[in-house]
JSON list of C-alpha atoms and ligand atoms in Angstrom, two decimals:
[
{"chain": "U", "resi": 236, "resn": "MET", "atom": "CA", "xyz": [-52.77, 30.95, -81.01]},
{"chain": "U", "resi": 237, "resn": "SER", "atom": "CA", "xyz": [-51.26, 33.00, -83.76]},
{"chain": "U", "resi": 238, "resn": "GLY", "atom": "CA", "xyz": [-52.48, 30.45, -86.30]},
{"chain": "U", "resi": 239, "resn": "LEU", "atom": "CA", "xyz": [-49.38, 30.91, -88.41]},
{"chain": "U", "resi": 240, "resn": "GLY", "atom": "CA", "xyz": [-47.66, 27.61, -87.81]},
{"chain": "U", "resi": 241, "resn": "GLY", "atom": "CA", "xyz": [-48.34, 24.54, -89.93]},
{"chain": "U", "resi": 242, "resn": "ARG", "atom": "CA", "xyz": [-47.35, 25.90, -93.34]},
{"chain": "U", "resi": 243, "resn": "GLY", "atom": "CA", "xyz": [-45.12, 22.90, -93.94]},
{"chain": "U", "resi": 244, "resn": "ALA", "atom": "CA", "xyz": [-41.90, 23.95, -95.64]},
{"chain": "U", "resi": 245, "resn": "ARG", "atom": "CA", "xyz": [-43.46, 27.06, -97.18]},
{"chain": "U", "resi": 246, "resn": "ALA", "atom": "CA", "xyz": [-41.90, 30.42, -96.28]},
{"chain": "U", "resi": 247, "resn": "LEU", "atom": "CA", "xyz": [-44.08, 32.90, -94.40]},
{"chain": "U", "resi": 248, "resn": "ARG", "atom": "CA", "xyz": [-45.54, 35.39, -96.88]},
{"chain": "U", "resi": 249, "resn": "LEU", "atom": "CA", "xyz": [-45.25, 38.98, -95.69]},
{"chain": "U", "resi": 250, "resn": "ALA", "atom": "CA", "xyz": [-47.08, 42.11, -96.82]},
{"chain": "U", "resi": 251, "resn": "VAL", "atom": "CA", "xyz": [-45.08, 45.11, -95.57]},
{"chain": "U", "resi": 252, "resn": "LEU", "atom": "CA", "xyz": [-46.82, 48.48, -95.10]},
{"chain": "U", "resi": 253, "resn": "ALA", "atom": "CA", "xyz": [-44.53, 51.52, -94.90]},
{"chain": "U", "resi": 254, "resn": "SER", "atom": "CA", "xyz": [-44.96, 55.29, -95.18]},
{"chain": "U", "resi": 255, "resn": "GLY", "atom": "CA", "xyz": [-41.34, 56.45, -95.18]},
{"chain": "U", "resi": 256, "resn": "ARG", "atom": "CA", "xyz": [-37.70, 55.56, -95.64]},
{"chain": "U", "resi": 257, "resn": "GLY", "atom": "CA", "xyz": [-38.16, 51.79, -95.20]},
{"chain": "U", "resi": 258, "resn": "SER", "atom": "CA", "xyz": [-35.03, 50.92, -93.22]},
{"chain": "U", "resi": 259, "resn": "ASN", "atom": "CA", "xyz": [-36.92, 48.23, -91.26]},
{"chain": "U", "resi": 260, "resn": "PHE", "atom": "CA", "xyz": [-38.23, 46.83, -94.54]},
{"chain": "U", "resi": 261, "resn": "GLU", "atom": "CA", "xyz": [-34.62, 46.68, -95.78]},
{"chain": "U", "resi": 262, "resn": "ALA", "atom": "CA", "xyz": [-33.48, 44.96, -92.58]},
{"chain": "U", "resi": 263, "resn": "ILE", "atom": "CA", "xyz": [-36.21, 42.34, -93.04]},
{"chain": "U", "resi": 264, "resn": "CYS", "atom": "CA", "xyz": [-35.15, 41.76, -96.66]},
{"chain": "U", "resi": 265, "resn": "ARG", "atom": "CA", "xyz": [-31.49, 41.46, -95.63]},
{"chain": "U", "resi": 266, "resn": "ALA", "atom": "CA", "xyz": [-32.39, 38.89, -92.94]},
{"chain": "U", "resi": 267, "resn": "ILE", "atom": "CA", "xyz": [-34.31, 36.89, -95.57]},
{"chain": "U", "resi": 268, "resn": "ASP", "atom": "CA", "xyz": [-31.35, 37.07, -97.99]},
{"chain": "U", "resi": 269, "resn": "ALA", "atom": "CA", "xyz": [-29.00, 35.94, -95.21]},
{"chain": "U", "resi": 270, "resn": "GLY", "atom": "CA", "xyz": [-31.17, 32.90, -94.46]},
{"chain": "U", "resi": 271, "resn": "LEU", "atom": "CA", "xyz": [-31.99, 34.20, -90.97]},
{"chain": "U", "resi": 272, "resn": "LEU", "atom": "CA", "xyz": [-35.68, 34.68, -91.68]},
{"chain": "U", "resi": 273, "resn": "ASP", "atom": "CA", "xyz": [-37.77, 32.02, -93.37]},
{"chain": "U", "resi": 274, "resn": "ALA", "atom": "CA", "xyz": [-40.11, 34.43, -95.15]},
{"chain": "U", "resi": 275, "resn": "ARG", "atom": "CA", "xyz": [-40.77, 36.20, -98.41]},
{"chain": "U", "resi": 276, "resn": "VAL", "atom": "CA", "xyz": [-42.03, 39.75, -98.93]},
{"chain": "U", "resi": 277, "resn": "VAL", "atom": "CA", "xyz": [-44.89, 39.38, -101.41]},
{"chain": "U", "resi": 278, "resn": "VAL", "atom": "CA", "xyz": [-45.84, 43.07, -101.57]},
{"chain": "U", "resi": 279, "resn": "LEU", "atom": "CA", "xyz": [-44.77, 46.45, -100.21]},
{"chain": "U", "resi": 280, "resn": "ILE", "atom": "CA", "xyz": [-47.68, 48.89, -99.84]},
{"chain": "U", "resi": 281, "resn": "SER", "atom": "CA", "xyz": [-47.36, 52.58, -99.07]},
{"chain": "U", "resi": 282, "resn": "ASP", "atom": "CA", "xyz": [-49.87, 55.35, -98.39]},
{"chain": "U", "resi": 283, "resn": "ARG", "atom": "CA", "xyz": [-47.34, 57.90, -99.70]},
{"chain": "U", "resi": 284, "resn": "ALA", "atom": "CA", "xyz": [-46.30, 58.13, -103.34]},
{"chain": "U", "resi": 285, "resn": "ASP", "atom": "CA", "xyz": [-42.91, 59.56, -102.35]},
{"chain": "U", "resi": 286, "resn": "ALA", "atom": "CA", "xyz": [-42.02, 56.89, -99.77]},
{"chain": "U", "resi": 287, "resn": "ALA", "atom": "CA", "xyz": [-38.42, 55.72, -100.21]},
{"chain": "U", "resi": 288, "resn": "ALA", "atom": "CA", "xyz": [-39.65, 52.28, -99.16]},
{"chain": "U", "resi": 289, "resn": "LEU", "atom": "CA", "xyz": [-41.42, 51.97, -102.56]},
{"chain": "U", "resi": 290, "resn": "ASP", "atom": "CA", "xyz": [-38.13, 52.54, -104.41]},
{"chain": "U", "resi": 291, "resn": "LYS", "atom": "CA", "xyz": [-36.35, 50.09, -102.15]},
{"chain": "U", "resi": 292, "resn": "ALA", "atom": "CA", "xyz": [-38.96, 47.43, -102.98]},
{"chain": "U", "resi": 293, "resn": "ARG", "atom": "CA", "xyz": [-38.75, 48.12, -106.72]},
{"chain": "U", "resi": 294, "resn": "ALA", "atom": "CA", "xyz": [-34.95, 47.89, -106.58]},
{"chain": "U", "resi": 295, "resn": "ARG", "atom": "CA", "xyz": [-35.35, 44.41, -105.11]},
{"chain": "U", "resi": 296, "resn": "GLY", "atom": "CA", "xyz": [-37.95, 43.34, -107.66]},
{"chain": "U", "resi": 297, "resn": "ILE", "atom": "CA", "xyz": [-40.66, 43.19, -104.99]},
{"chain": "U", "resi": 298, "resn": "ALA", "atom": "CA", "xyz": [-44.19, 44.27, -105.99]},
{"chain": "U", "resi": 299, "resn": "ALA", "atom": "CA", "xyz": [-44.58, 47.89, -104.83]},
{"chain": "U", "resi": 300, "resn": "ARG", "atom": "CA", "xyz": [-48.05, 49.43, -104.56]},
{"chain": "U", "resi": 301, "resn": "PHE", "atom": "CA", "xyz": [-48.97, 53.03, -103.74]},
{"chain": "U", "resi": 302, "resn": "LEU", "atom": "CA", "xyz": [-52.50, 53.11, -102.36]},
{"chain": "U", "resi": 303, "resn": "ASP", "atom": "CA", "xyz": [-53.64, 56.72, -102.21]},
{"chain": "U", "resi": 304, "resn": "PRO", "atom": "CA", "xyz": [-55.87, 57.41, -99.18]},
{"chain": "U", "resi": 305, "resn": "ALA", "atom": "CA", "xyz": [-57.24, 60.49, -100.99]},
{"chain": "U", "resi": 306, "resn": "ALA", "atom": "CA", "xyz": [-58.76, 58.22, -103.64]},
{"chain": "U", "resi": 307, "resn": "PHE", "atom": "CA", "xyz": [-61.16, 56.67, -101.09]},
{"chain": "U", "resi": 308, "resn": "SER", "atom": "CA", "xyz": [-64.19, 58.33, -99.57]},
{"chain": "U", "resi": 309, "resn": "SER", "atom": "CA", "xyz": [-63.86, 56.83, -96.10]},
{"chain": "U", "resi": 310, "resn": "ARG", "atom": "CA", "xyz": [-61.30, 55.27, -93.80]},
{"chain": "U", "resi": 311, "resn": "GLU", "atom": "CA", "xyz": [-63.23, 51.99, -94.02]},
{"chain": "U", "resi": 312, "resn": "ASP", "atom": "CA", "xyz": [-63.01, 51.95, -97.82]},
{"chain": "U", "resi": 313, "resn": "TYR", "atom": "CA", "xyz": [-59.28, 52.60, -97.63]},
{"chain": "U", "resi": 314, "resn": "GLU", "atom": "CA", "xyz": [-58.80, 49.82, -95.10]},
{"chain": "U", "resi": 315, "resn": "ARG", "atom": "CA", "xyz": [-60.80, 47.44, -97.29]},
{"chain": "U", "resi": 316, "resn": "ALA", "atom": "CA", "xyz": [-58.54, 48.26, -100.23]},
{"chain": "U", "resi": 317, "resn": "LEU", "atom": "CA", "xyz": [-55.43, 47.69, -98.11]},
{"chain": "U", "resi": 318, "resn": "ALA", "atom": "CA", "xyz": [-56.74, 44.33, -96.89]},
{"chain": "U", "resi": 319, "resn": "ASP", "atom": "CA", "xyz": [-57.73, 43.34, -100.46]},
{"chain": "U", "resi": 320, "resn": "CYS", "atom": "CA", "xyz": [-54.23, 44.14, -101.65]},
{"chain": "U", "resi": 321, "resn": "CYS", "atom": "CA", "xyz": [-52.60, 42.07, -98.87]},
{"chain": "U", "resi": 322, "resn": "GLU", "atom": "CA", "xyz": [-54.99, 39.21, -99.49]},
{"chain": "U", "resi": 323, "resn": "GLN", "atom": "CA", "xyz": [-54.52, 39.24, -103.26]},
{"chain": "U", "resi": 324, "resn": "ALA", "atom": "CA", "xyz": [-50.77, 39.01, -102.70]},
{"chain": "U", "resi": 325, "resn": "GLY", "atom": "CA", "xyz": [-51.42, 35.91, -100.59]},
{"chain": "U", "resi": 326, "resn": "ALA", "atom": "CA", "xyz": [-49.98, 37.42, -97.41]},
{"chain": "U", "resi": 327, "resn": "ASP", "atom": "CA", "xyz": [-49.94, 35.29, -94.25]},
{"chain": "U", "resi": 328, "resn": "LEU", "atom": "CA", "xyz": [-48.81, 38.20, -92.09]},
{"chain": "U", "resi": 329, "resn": "VAL", "atom": "CA", "xyz": [-49.03, 41.98, -92.39]},
{"chain": "U", "resi": 330, "resn": "VAL", "atom": "CA", "xyz": [-45.92, 43.80, -91.18]},
{"chain": "U", "resi": 331, "resn": "LEU", "atom": "CA", "xyz": [-46.22, 47.49, -90.32]},
{"chain": "U", "resi": 332, "resn": "ALA", "atom": "CA", "xyz": [-42.83, 49.15, -90.73]},
{"chain": "U", "resi": 333, "resn": "GLY", "atom": "CA", "xyz": [-43.22, 52.87, -90.18]},
{"chain": "U", "resi": 334, "resn": "PHE", "atom": "CA", "xyz": [-46.79, 52.89, -91.51]},
{"chain": "U", "resi": 335, "resn": "MET", "atom": "CA", "xyz": [-48.20, 56.17, -90.24]},
{"chain": "U", "resi": 336, "resn": "ARG", "atom": "CA", "xyz": [-51.90, 55.29, -90.11]},
{"chain": "U", "resi": 337, "resn": "LEU", "atom": "CA", "xyz": [-53.99, 53.65, -87.45]},
{"chain": "U", "resi": 338, "resn": "LEU", "atom": "CA", "xyz": [-55.75, 50.51, -88.63]},
{"chain": "U", "resi": 339, "resn": "GLY", "atom": "CA", "xyz": [-59.25, 49.79, -87.37]},
{"chain": "U", "resi": 340, "resn": "LYS", "atom": "CA", "xyz": [-61.67, 46.90, -87.29]},
{"chain": "U", "resi": 341, "resn": "THR", "atom": "CA", "xyz": [-62.26, 46.92, -91.06]},
{"chain": "U", "resi": 342, "resn": "PHE", "atom": "CA", "xyz": [-58.64, 45.96, -91.69]},
{"chain": "U", "resi": 343, "resn": "LEU", "atom": "CA", "xyz": [-57.84, 44.02, -88.53]},
{"chain": "U", "resi": 344, "resn": "SER", "atom": "CA", "xyz": [-60.88, 41.74, -88.79]},
{"chain": "U", "resi": 345, "resn": "ARG", "atom": "CA", "xyz": [-59.35, 40.49, -92.06]},
{"chain": "U", "resi": 346, "resn": "PHE", "atom": "CA", "xyz": [-55.94, 39.84, -90.45]},
{"chain": "U", "resi": 347, "resn": "PRO", "atom": "CA", "xyz": [-56.74, 39.09, -86.80]},
{"chain": "U", "resi": 348, "resn": "LEU", "atom": "CA", "xyz": [-53.53, 38.46, -84.82]},
{"chain": "U", "resi": 349, "resn": "ARG", "atom": "CA", "xyz": [-51.85, 38.49, -88.20]},
{"chain": "U", "resi": 350, "resn": "THR", "atom": "CA", "xyz": [-50.76, 42.14, -88.18]},
{"chain": "U", "resi": 351, "resn": "VAL", "atom": "CA", "xyz": [-47.58, 43.20, -86.36]},
{"chain": "U", "resi": 352, "resn": "ASN", "atom": "CA", "xyz": [-45.87, 46.53, -85.72]},
{"chain": "U", "resi": 353, "resn": "ILE", "atom": "CA", "xyz": [-42.59, 47.86, -84.37]},
{"chain": "U", "resi": 354, "resn": "HIS", "atom": "CA", "xyz": [-42.63, 50.81, -82.01]},
{"chain": "U", "resi": 355, "resn": "PRO", "atom": "CA", "xyz": [-39.51, 52.78, -80.98]},
{"chain": "U", "resi": 356, "resn": "ALA", "atom": "CA", "xyz": [-40.08, 52.63, -77.19]},
{"chain": "U", "resi": 357, "resn": "LEU", "atom": "CA", "xyz": [-40.58, 50.07, -74.46]},
{"chain": "U", "resi": 358, "resn": "LEU", "atom": "CA", "xyz": [-44.36, 49.76, -74.51]},
{"chain": "U", "resi": 359, "resn": "PRO", "atom": "CA", "xyz": [-46.57, 50.44, -72.67]},
{"chain": "U", "resi": 360, "resn": "SER", "atom": "CA", "xyz": [-44.38, 53.54, -72.13]},
{"chain": "U", "resi": 361, "resn": "PHE", "atom": "CA", "xyz": [-44.53, 56.25, -74.76]},
{"chain": "U", "resi": 362, "resn": "PRO", "atom": "CA", "xyz": [-47.07, 55.01, -77.31]},
{"chain": "U", "resi": 363, "resn": "GLY", "atom": "CA", "xyz": [-48.05, 57.10, -80.32]},
{"chain": "U", "resi": 364, "resn": "LEU", "atom": "CA", "xyz": [-45.98, 59.67, -82.16]},
{"chain": "U", "resi": 365, "resn": "HIS", "atom": "CA", "xyz": [-42.49, 60.95, -81.23]},
{"chain": "U", "resi": 366, "resn": "ALA", "atom": "CA", "xyz": [-41.77, 58.08, -78.85]},
{"chain": "U", "resi": 367, "resn": "GLN", "atom": "CA", "xyz": [-38.05, 58.91, -78.66]},
{"chain": "U", "resi": 368, "resn": "ARG", "atom": "CA", "xyz": [-38.79, 62.57, -77.82]},
{"chain": "U", "resi": 369, "resn": "GLN", "atom": "CA", "xyz": [-41.28, 61.45, -75.16]},
{"chain": "U", "resi": 370, "resn": "ALA", "atom": "CA", "xyz": [-38.59, 59.22, -73.59]},
{"chain": "U", "resi": 371, "resn": "ILE", "atom": "CA", "xyz": [-36.00, 62.04, -73.54]},
{"chain": "U", "resi": 372, "resn": "GLU", "atom": "CA", "xyz": [-38.47, 64.52, -72.07]},
{"chain": "U", "resi": 373, "resn": "TYR", "atom": "CA", "xyz": [-39.62, 62.08, -69.41]},
{"chain": "U", "resi": 374, "resn": "GLY", "atom": "CA", "xyz": [-36.03, 61.46, -68.33]},
{"chain": "U", "resi": 375, "resn": "VAL", "atom": "CA", "xyz": [-35.96, 57.65, -68.48]},
{"chain": "U", "resi": 376, "resn": "ARG", "atom": "CA", "xyz": [-32.55, 55.92, -68.25]},
{"chain": "U", "resi": 377, "resn": "PHE", "atom": "CA", "xyz": [-33.52, 53.11, -70.61]},
{"chain": "U", "resi": 378, "resn": "SER", "atom": "CA", "xyz": [-35.70, 52.94, -73.68]},
{"chain": "U", "resi": 379, "resn": "GLY", "atom": "CA", "xyz": [-35.80, 50.60, -76.66]},
{"chain": "U", "resi": 380, "resn": "CYS", "atom": "CA", "xyz": [-38.21, 49.06, -79.12]},
{"chain": "U", "resi": 381, "resn": "THR", "atom": "CA", "xyz": [-41.17, 46.71, -79.07]},
{"chain": "U", "resi": 382, "resn": "VAL", "atom": "CA", "xyz": [-42.61, 44.32, -81.65]},
{"chain": "U", "resi": 383, "resn": "HIS", "atom": "CA", "xyz": [-46.28, 43.67, -80.96]},
{"chain": "U", "resi": 384, "resn": "PHE", "atom": "CA", "xyz": [-49.46, 42.36, -82.53]},
{"chain": "U", "resi": 385, "resn": "VAL", "atom": "CA", "xyz": [-51.72, 45.18, -83.66]},
{"chain": "U", "resi": 386, "resn": "ASP", "atom": "CA", "xyz": [-55.10, 45.66, -82.07]},
{"chain": "U", "resi": 387, "resn": "GLU", "atom": "CA", "xyz": [-57.51, 48.58, -82.34]},
{"chain": "U", "resi": 388, "resn": "GLY", "atom": "CA", "xyz": [-55.71, 50.68, -79.74]},
{"chain": "U", "resi": 389, "resn": "VAL", "atom": "CA", "xyz": [-52.65, 52.86, -80.26]},
{"chain": "U", "resi": 390, "resn": "ASP", "atom": "CA", "xyz": [-49.64, 50.55, -79.73]},
{"chain": "U", "resi": 391, "resn": "THR", "atom": "CA", "xyz": [-51.57, 48.44, -77.20]},
{"chain": "U", "resi": 392, "resn": "GLY", "atom": "CA", "xyz": [-51.50, 44.93, -78.71]},
{"chain": "U", "resi": 393, "resn": "PRO", "atom": "CA", "xyz": [-49.84, 41.83, -77.19]},
{"chain": "U", "resi": 394, "resn": "ILE", "atom": "CA", "xyz": [-46.04, 42.17, -76.98]},
{"chain": "U", "resi": 395, "resn": "ILE", "atom": "CA", "xyz": [-43.91, 39.66, -78.90]},
{"chain": "U", "resi": 396, "resn": "ALA", "atom": "CA", "xyz": [-40.37, 40.97, -78.29]},
{"chain": "U", "resi": 397, "resn": "GLN", "atom": "CA", "xyz": [-38.52, 43.95, -76.87]},
{"chain": "U", "resi": 398, "resn": "ALA", "atom": "CA", "xyz": [-34.96, 45.27, -76.91]},
{"chain": "U", "resi": 399, "resn": "VAL", "atom": "CA", "xyz": [-33.50, 47.77, -74.44]},
{"chain": "U", "resi": 400, "resn": "VAL", "atom": "CA", "xyz": [-31.02, 50.60, -75.01]},
{"chain": "U", "resi": 401, "resn": "PRO", "atom": "CA", "xyz": [-29.53, 53.06, -72.50]},
{"chain": "U", "resi": 402, "resn": "VAL", "atom": "CA", "xyz": [-30.48, 56.74, -72.61]},
{"chain": "U", "resi": 403, "resn": "TYR", "atom": "CA", "xyz": [-27.50, 59.03, -71.88]},
{"chain": "U", "resi": 404, "resn": "PRO", "atom": "CA", "xyz": [-27.69, 62.54, -70.39]},
{"chain": "U", "resi": 405, "resn": "GLU", "atom": "CA", "xyz": [-26.24, 64.03, -73.59]},
{"chain": "U", "resi": 406, "resn": "ASP", "atom": "CA", "xyz": [-28.78, 62.28, -75.85]},
{"chain": "U", "resi": 407, "resn": "ASP", "atom": "CA", "xyz": [-31.18, 64.21, -78.01]},
{"chain": "U", "resi": 408, "resn": "GLU", "atom": "CA", "xyz": [-34.10, 62.79, -79.97]},
{"chain": "U", "resi": 409, "resn": "ASP", "atom": "CA", "xyz": [-31.90, 61.99, -82.98]},
{"chain": "U", "resi": 410, "resn": "SER", "atom": "CA", "xyz": [-29.10, 60.22, -81.14]},
{"chain": "U", "resi": 411, "resn": "LEU", "atom": "CA", "xyz": [-31.57, 58.13, -79.17]},
{"chain": "U", "resi": 412, "resn": "ALA", "atom": "CA", "xyz": [-33.58, 57.33, -82.33]},
{"chain": "U", "resi": 413, "resn": "ALA", "atom": "CA", "xyz": [-30.39, 56.12, -84.05]},
{"chain": "U", "resi": 414, "resn": "ARG", "atom": "CA", "xyz": [-29.46, 53.86, -81.11]},
{"chain": "U", "resi": 415, "resn": "ILE", "atom": "CA", "xyz": [-32.98, 52.41, -81.03]},
{"chain": "U", "resi": 416, "resn": "LEU", "atom": "CA", "xyz": [-33.12, 51.98, -84.81]},
{"chain": "U", "resi": 417, "resn": "GLU", "atom": "CA", "xyz": [-30.03, 49.76, -84.72]},
{"chain": "U", "resi": 418, "resn": "GLN", "atom": "CA", "xyz": [-31.92, 47.47, -82.33]},
{"chain": "U", "resi": 419, "resn": "GLU", "atom": "CA", "xyz": [-35.11, 47.65, -84.42]},
{"chain": "U", "resi": 420, "resn": "HIS", "atom": "CA", "xyz": [-33.21, 46.25, -87.39]},
{"chain": "U", "resi": 421, "resn": "ARG", "atom": "CA", "xyz": [-32.13, 43.26, -85.31]},
{"chain": "U", "resi": 422, "resn": "LEU", "atom": "CA", "xyz": [-35.35, 42.77, -83.33]},
{"chain": "U", "resi": 423, "resn": "TYR", "atom": "CA", "xyz": [-37.94, 42.89, -86.12]},
{"chain": "U", "resi": 424, "resn": "PRO", "atom": "CA", "xyz": [-36.44, 40.05, -88.22]},
{"chain": "U", "resi": 425, "resn": "HIS", "atom": "CA", "xyz": [-35.90, 38.04, -85.02]},
{"chain": "U", "resi": 426, "resn": "ALA", "atom": "CA", "xyz": [-39.55, 38.44, -83.95]},
{"chain": "U", "resi": 427, "resn": "LEU", "atom": "CA", "xyz": [-40.77, 37.59, -87.45]},
{"chain": "U", "resi": 428, "resn": "GLN", "atom": "CA", "xyz": [-38.66, 34.44, -87.45]},
{"chain": "U", "resi": 429, "resn": "LEU", "atom": "CA", "xyz": [-40.28, 33.37, -84.14]},
{"chain": "U", "resi": 430, "resn": "ILE", "atom": "CA", "xyz": [-43.65, 33.68, -85.89]},
{"chain": "U", "resi": 431, "resn": "ALA", "atom": "CA", "xyz": [-42.38, 31.99, -89.07]},
{"chain": "U", "resi": 432, "resn": "ALA", "atom": "CA", "xyz": [-41.15, 29.05, -86.98]},
{"chain": "U", "resi": 433, "resn": "GLY", "atom": "CA", "xyz": [-44.62, 28.71, -85.41]},
{"chain": "U", "resi": 434, "resn": "ARG", "atom": "CA", "xyz": [-43.22, 29.41, -81.94]},
{"chain": "U", "resi": 435, "resn": "VAL", "atom": "CA", "xyz": [-45.57, 32.27, -81.04]},
{"chain": "U", "resi": 436, "resn": "GLU", "atom": "CA", "xyz": [-48.84, 31.73, -79.22]},
{"chain": "U", "resi": 437, "resn": "VAL", "atom": "CA", "xyz": [-51.16, 34.42, -77.89]},
{"chain": "U", "resi": 438, "resn": "GLU", "atom": "CA", "xyz": [-53.06, 33.90, -74.67]},
{"chain": "U", "resi": 439, "resn": "GLY", "atom": "CA", "xyz": [-55.15, 36.94, -73.89]},
{"chain": "U", "resi": 440, "resn": "ARG", "atom": "CA", "xyz": [-52.71, 39.79, -73.93]},
{"chain": "U", "resi": 441, "resn": "ARG", "atom": "CA", "xyz": [-49.70, 37.59, -73.16]},
{"chain": "U", "resi": 442, "resn": "VAL", "atom": "CA", "xyz": [-47.54, 36.11, -75.87]},
{"chain": "U", "resi": 443, "resn": "LYS", "atom": "CA", "xyz": [-45.87, 32.78, -75.25]},
{"chain": "U", "resi": 444, "resn": "VAL", "atom": "CA", "xyz": [-42.75, 31.99, -77.23]},
{"chain": "U", "resi": 445, "resn": "ARG", "atom": "CA", "xyz": [-42.08, 28.24, -77.32]},
{"chain": "U", "resi": 446, "resn": "GLY", "atom": "CA", "xyz": [-38.52, 27.31, -76.48]},
{"chain": "U", "resi": 447, "resn": "GLU", "atom": "CA", "xyz": [-37.79, 30.64, -74.80]},
{"chain": "U", "resi": 448, "resn": "LYS", "atom": "CA", "xyz": [-36.09, 30.65, -71.39]},
{"chain": "U", "resi": 449, "resn": "GLY", "atom": "CA", "xyz": [-38.66, 29.92, -68.70]},
{"chain": "U", "resi": 450, "resn": "ASP", "atom": "CA", "xyz": [-40.86, 27.93, -71.07]},
{"chain": "U", "resi": 451, "resn": "GLU", "atom": "CA", "xyz": [-41.67, 24.48, -69.67]},
{"chain": "U", "resi": 452, "resn": "GLU", "atom": "CA", "xyz": [-41.62, 22.56, -72.97]},
{"chain": "O", "resi": 98, "resn": "GRF", "atom": "C1", "xyz": [-39.19, 53.26, -86.93]},
{"chain": "O", "resi": 98, "resn": "GRF", "atom": "O1", "xyz": [-38.57, 54.02, -85.93]},
{"chain": "O", "resi": 98, "resn": "GRF", "atom": "C2", "xyz": [-40.31, 52.44, -86.37]},
{"chain": "O", "resi": 98, "resn": "GRF", "atom": "O2", "xyz": [-40.07, 52.03, -85.05]},
{"chain": "O", "resi": 98, "resn": "GRF", "atom": "C3", "xyz": [-41.47, 53.39, -86.39]},
{"chain": "O", "resi": 98, "resn": "GRF", "atom": "O3", "xyz": [-41.30, 54.13, -87.59]},
{"chain": "O", "resi": 98, "resn": "GRF", "atom": "C4", "xyz": [-39.92, 54.14, -87.94]},
{"chain": "O", "resi": 98, "resn": "GRF", "atom": "C5", "xyz": [-39.83, 53.60, -89.34]},
{"chain": "O", "resi": 98, "resn": "GRF", "atom": "O4", "xyz": [-38.55, 53.70, -89.87]},
{"chain": "O", "resi": 98, "resn": "GRF", "atom": "N1", "xyz": [-42.72, 52.68, -86.32]},
{"chain": "O", "resi": 98, "resn": "GRF", "atom": "P1", "xyz": [-38.20, 53.01, -91.26]},
{"chain": "O", "resi": 98, "resn": "GRF", "atom": "O5", "xyz": [-39.15, 53.58, -92.30]},
{"chain": "O", "resi": 98, "resn": "GRF", "atom": "O6", "xyz": [-38.35, 51.54, -91.10]},
{"chain": "O", "resi": 98, "resn": "GRF", "atom": "O7", "xyz": [-36.77, 53.42, -91.54]}
]
């Protein structure tokens, strides 16, 4: 179980973690504004002072926090501070949106099956950095993006949703990344809404989405 159903009429409270430009964060905010996602971003946290995502949050009046990894003596201390910040904001779910750090047990034990990520490839293909470049170099005809729960591996957690895009012979890393990003902006809010609606259940490494085609109920 994801344990995120049963909030009554209360919107799902999201803590978004981002290291860069924050276009997925923006897409999530737009989906909320449009009434397509029953959630609220309670805090945006970045590990980079110069992340555009911080400015985007401030412009929307959302609490924006820069947590400097250099100010902590160990990875565990940093993760504890991140988890404290999410908890203090009252987050139900932690949403990684271009957050360029791996999270370990110290953080994940505080938000078990309550941390999600988006990856710009069809996992389990091309995990880790430069997923779009890996796809081009491998020569696949299709790639895409994956929303998954975060576990202690690198992009290995249970898969919630995926979207597919074609890869054309003339594509380079940038053109493929742009095609995938368009799908990311649609897929991430959609996957978050499935969670917000309490439709997502985790059984081992398989995610069951209630009401999805093929579901018995
Ligand atoms: C996206 O491609 C996402 O899949 C990856 O990092 C990138 C973040 O982009 N995890 P943005 O900061 O949301 O624009």
